[in-house]
PDB file of C-alpha atoms in Angstrom:
ATOM      1  CA  MET A   1      -1.093  16.826 -14.083  1.00 38.00           C
ATOM      2  CA  SER A   2       1.665  19.717 -15.037  1.00 36.00           C
ATOM      3  CA  ASP A   3       5.258  18.170 -15.039  1.00 35.00           C
ATOM      4  CA  LYS A   4       6.831  21.454 -13.137  1.00 37.00           C
ATOM      5  CA  GLU A   5       5.604  22.530  -9.761  1.00 40.00           C
ATOM      6  CA  LYS A   6       7.409  24.859  -7.461  1.00 38.00           C
ATOM      7  CA  CYS A   7       8.283  24.264  -4.102  1.00 41.00           C
ATOM      8  CA  ALA A   8       7.381  27.564  -1.996  1.00 41.00           C
ATOM      9  CA  GLY A   9       9.823  27.108   0.889  1.00 41.00           C
ATOM     10  CA  GLY A  10       8.720  25.896   4.409  1.00 39.00           C
ATOM     11  CA  CYS A  11       8.019  23.240   3.319  1.00 41.00           C
ATOM     12  CA  ASP A  12       8.099  19.540   5.279  1.00 44.00           C
ATOM     13  CA  CYS A  13       9.584  17.608   1.876  1.00 45.00           C
ATOM     14  CA  GLY A  14      12.334  17.307   3.760  1.00 45.00           C
ATOM     15  CA  CYS A  15      14.748  18.876   2.332  1.00 45.00           C
ATOM     16  CA  GLU A  16      17.628  21.225   4.403  1.00 43.00           C
ATOM     17  CA  GLU A  17      16.765  24.204   1.926  1.00 42.00           C
ATOM     18  CA  HIS A  18      13.930  25.492   3.684  1.00 41.00           C
ATOM     19  CA  ASP A  19      12.921  27.015   6.905  1.00 42.00           C
ATOM     20  CA  HIS A  20      10.226  24.117   7.864  1.00 41.00           C
ATOM     21  CA  ASP A  21       8.220  26.384  10.133  1.00 48.00           C
ATOM     22  CA  GLU A  22       4.865  25.442   8.604  1.00 66.00           C
ATOM     23  CA  SER A  23       3.384  23.398   6.106  1.00 75.00           C
ATOM     24  CA  ASP A  24       3.340  23.685   2.222  1.00 90.00           C
ATOM     25  CA  PHE A  25       1.312  23.324   0.024  1.00 92.00           C
ATOM     26  CA  LEU A  26       1.448  22.915  -4.082  1.00 92.00           C
ATOM     27  CA  THR A  27      -1.871  22.582  -6.551  1.00 93.00           C
ATOM     28  CA  LEU A  28      -1.765  19.626  -8.986  1.00 92.00           C
ATOM     29  CA  GLU A  29      -3.785  20.341 -12.509  1.00 90.00           C
ATOM     30  CA  PHE A  30      -4.334  16.979 -14.109  1.00 88.00           C
ATOM     31  CA  ASP A  31      -4.950  16.404 -17.790  1.00 91.00           C
ATOM     32  CA  ASP A  32      -8.485  17.184 -17.526  1.00 94.00           C
ATOM     33  CA  GLY A  33      -8.157  20.476 -16.208  1.00 92.00           C
ATOM     34  CA  VAL A  34      -9.284  19.237 -12.670  1.00 91.00           C
ATOM     35  CA  GLU A  35      -6.808  21.337 -10.095  1.00 93.00           C
ATOM     36  CA  VAL A  36      -6.608  19.966  -6.259  1.00 94.00           C
ATOM     37  CA  GLU A  37      -4.308  21.761  -3.930  1.00 95.00           C
ATOM     38  CA  CYS A  38      -2.161  19.545  -1.891  1.00 96.00           C
ATOM     39  CA  GLU A  39      -0.111  19.972   1.340  1.00 95.00           C
ATOM     40  CA  ILE A  40       3.239  18.422   0.976  1.00 94.00           C
ATOM     41  CA  MET A  41       3.484  14.839   3.265  1.00 94.00           C
ATOM     42  CA  GLY A  42       7.398  14.439   2.794  1.00 94.00           C
ATOM     43  CA  VAL A  43       9.897  13.537   0.453  1.00 95.00           C
ATOM     44  CA  PHE A  44      11.553  10.062   1.123  1.00 96.00           C
ATOM     45  CA  ASP A  45      14.353   7.513  -0.922  1.00 96.00           C
ATOM     46  CA  PHE A  46      13.857   4.390  -1.625  1.00 96.00           C
ATOM     47  CA  GLU A  47      15.787   2.318  -4.085  1.00 95.00           C
ATOM     48  CA  GLY A  48      17.832   4.545  -5.137  1.00 96.00           C
ATOM     49  CA  LYS A  49      15.173   7.272  -6.111  1.00 96.00           C
ATOM     50  CA  GLU A  50      13.617  10.153  -4.276  1.00 97.00           C
ATOM     51  CA  TYR A  51       9.716  10.391  -4.108  1.00 98.00           C
ATOM     52  CA  ILE A  52       6.874  12.698  -2.711  1.00 97.00           C
ATOM     53  CA  ALA A  53       3.460  11.996  -0.796  1.00 97.00           C
ATOM     54  CA  LEU A  54       0.989  14.967  -1.140  1.00 97.00           C
ATOM     55  CA  ILE A  55      -2.448  14.749   1.110  1.00 96.00           C
ATOM     56  CA  PRO A  56      -4.653  16.398  -1.038  1.00 95.00           C
ATOM     57  CA  ASP A  57      -7.837  19.197   0.788  1.00 92.00           C
ATOM     58  CA  ASP A  58     -10.478  17.202  -1.217  1.00 89.00           C
ATOM     59  CA  GLY A  59     -12.286  15.649   2.019  1.00 88.00           C
ATOM     60  CA  THR A  60     -10.748  11.762   1.226  1.00 91.00           C
ATOM     61  CA  ASP A  61      -8.282  10.101   3.135  1.00 92.00           C
ATOM     62  CA  ASP A  62      -6.126   9.523   0.038  1.00 94.00           C
ATOM     63  CA  VAL A  63      -2.662  10.014  -0.504  1.00 95.00           C
ATOM     64  CA  TYR A  64      -0.879  10.828  -3.884  1.00 96.00           C
ATOM     65  CA  ILE A  65       2.775   9.258  -4.650  1.00 97.00           C
ATOM     66  CA  TYR A  66       4.870  10.782  -7.055  1.00 97.00           C
ATOM     67  CA  GLY A  67       8.584  10.911  -8.262  1.00 97.00           C
ATOM     68  CA  TYR A  68      10.125  13.790  -6.770  1.00 96.00           C
ATOM     69  CA  LYS A  69      13.436  14.943  -9.207  1.00 95.00           C
ATOM     70  CA  GLU A  70      15.093  19.023  -7.731  1.00 92.00           C
ATOM     71  CA  VAL A  71      15.396  20.247 -10.856  1.00 92.00           C
ATOM     72  CA  GLY A  72      16.660  23.799  -9.003  1.00 89.00           C
ATOM     73  CA  GLU A  73      16.867  25.706  -5.789  1.00 86.00           C
ATOM     74  CA  GLU A  74      13.612  25.775  -4.852  1.00 83.00           C
ATOM     75  CA  GLU A  75      11.970  24.080  -7.830  1.00 89.00           C
ATOM     76  CA  PHE A  76      11.206  20.197  -8.404  1.00 92.00           C
ATOM     77  CA  GLU A  77       9.627  17.858 -10.610  1.00 93.00           C
ATOM     78  CA  LEU A  78       6.460  15.475 -10.076  1.00 95.00           C
ATOM     79  CA  VAL A  79       7.359  12.443 -11.955  1.00 95.00           C
ATOM     80  CA  ASP A  80       4.533   9.923 -12.509  1.00 95.00           C
ATOM     81  CA  ILE A  81       5.440   6.651 -11.588  1.00 97.00           C
ATOM     82  CA  ASP A  82       4.011   4.425 -15.039  1.00 96.00           C
ATOM     83  CA  ASP A  83       5.510   0.951 -14.366  1.00 97.00           C
ATOM     84  CA  ASP A  84       2.951  -1.159 -12.043  1.00 97.00           C
ATOM     85  CA  ALA A  85       5.458  -2.861 -10.053  1.00 97.00           C
ATOM     86  CA  GLU A  86       7.775   0.055  -8.797  1.00 97.00           C
ATOM     87  CA  PHE A  87       4.367   1.712  -7.634  1.00 97.00           C
ATOM     88  CA  GLU A  88       3.393  -1.326  -5.722  1.00 97.00           C
ATOM     89  CA  ARG A  89       7.020  -1.796  -4.400  1.00 97.00           C
ATOM     90  CA  VAL A  90       6.786   2.456  -3.525  1.00 97.00           C
ATOM     91  CA  VAL A  91       3.292   2.416  -1.825  1.00 96.00           C
ATOM     92  CA  ALA A  92       4.473  -0.318   0.306  1.00 97.00           C
ATOM     93  CA  GLU A  93       7.832   1.565   1.775  1.00 96.00           C
ATOM     94  CA  PHE A  94       5.441   4.322   2.123  1.00 95.00           C
ATOM     95  CA  ASP A  95       2.779   2.611   4.500  1.00 94.00           C
ATOM     96  CA  LYS A  96       5.885   1.041   6.240  1.00 95.00           C
ATOM     97  CA  LEU A  97       7.182   3.885   6.703  1.00 92.00           C
ATOM     98  CA  THR A  98       3.742   5.507   8.188  1.00 90.00           C
ATOM     99  CA  ALA A  99       3.199   2.808  10.176  1.00 90.00           C
ATOM    100  CA  GLU A 100       6.928   3.321  12.213  1.00 84.00           C
ATOM    101  CA  GLU A 101       6.165   6.697  12.490  1.00 75.00           C
ATOM    102  CA  GLU A 102       2.448   6.258  14.496  1.00 71.00           C
TER     103      GLU A 102
END
């Protein structure tokens, strides 16, 4: 996956800098060269860090979760969550947040 992805504005990422009228999409490029278009579902805080949830446009019910780091006014980085225990806690928090919304 590419280390940097740009936010094009108009996103549902939770940031207050953009107009939230429509969903935003970004393209992930994985190490094997495969590209997947994803809708930005949202950004959430957990244990002092920010994370982003992405819905891939690949016909599955998957949700990709990455660390989220703003690096400019309209630019951010996706950060792989390498620690398995951290990833499990983040997924549990994401599941809790989405269950509350339903």
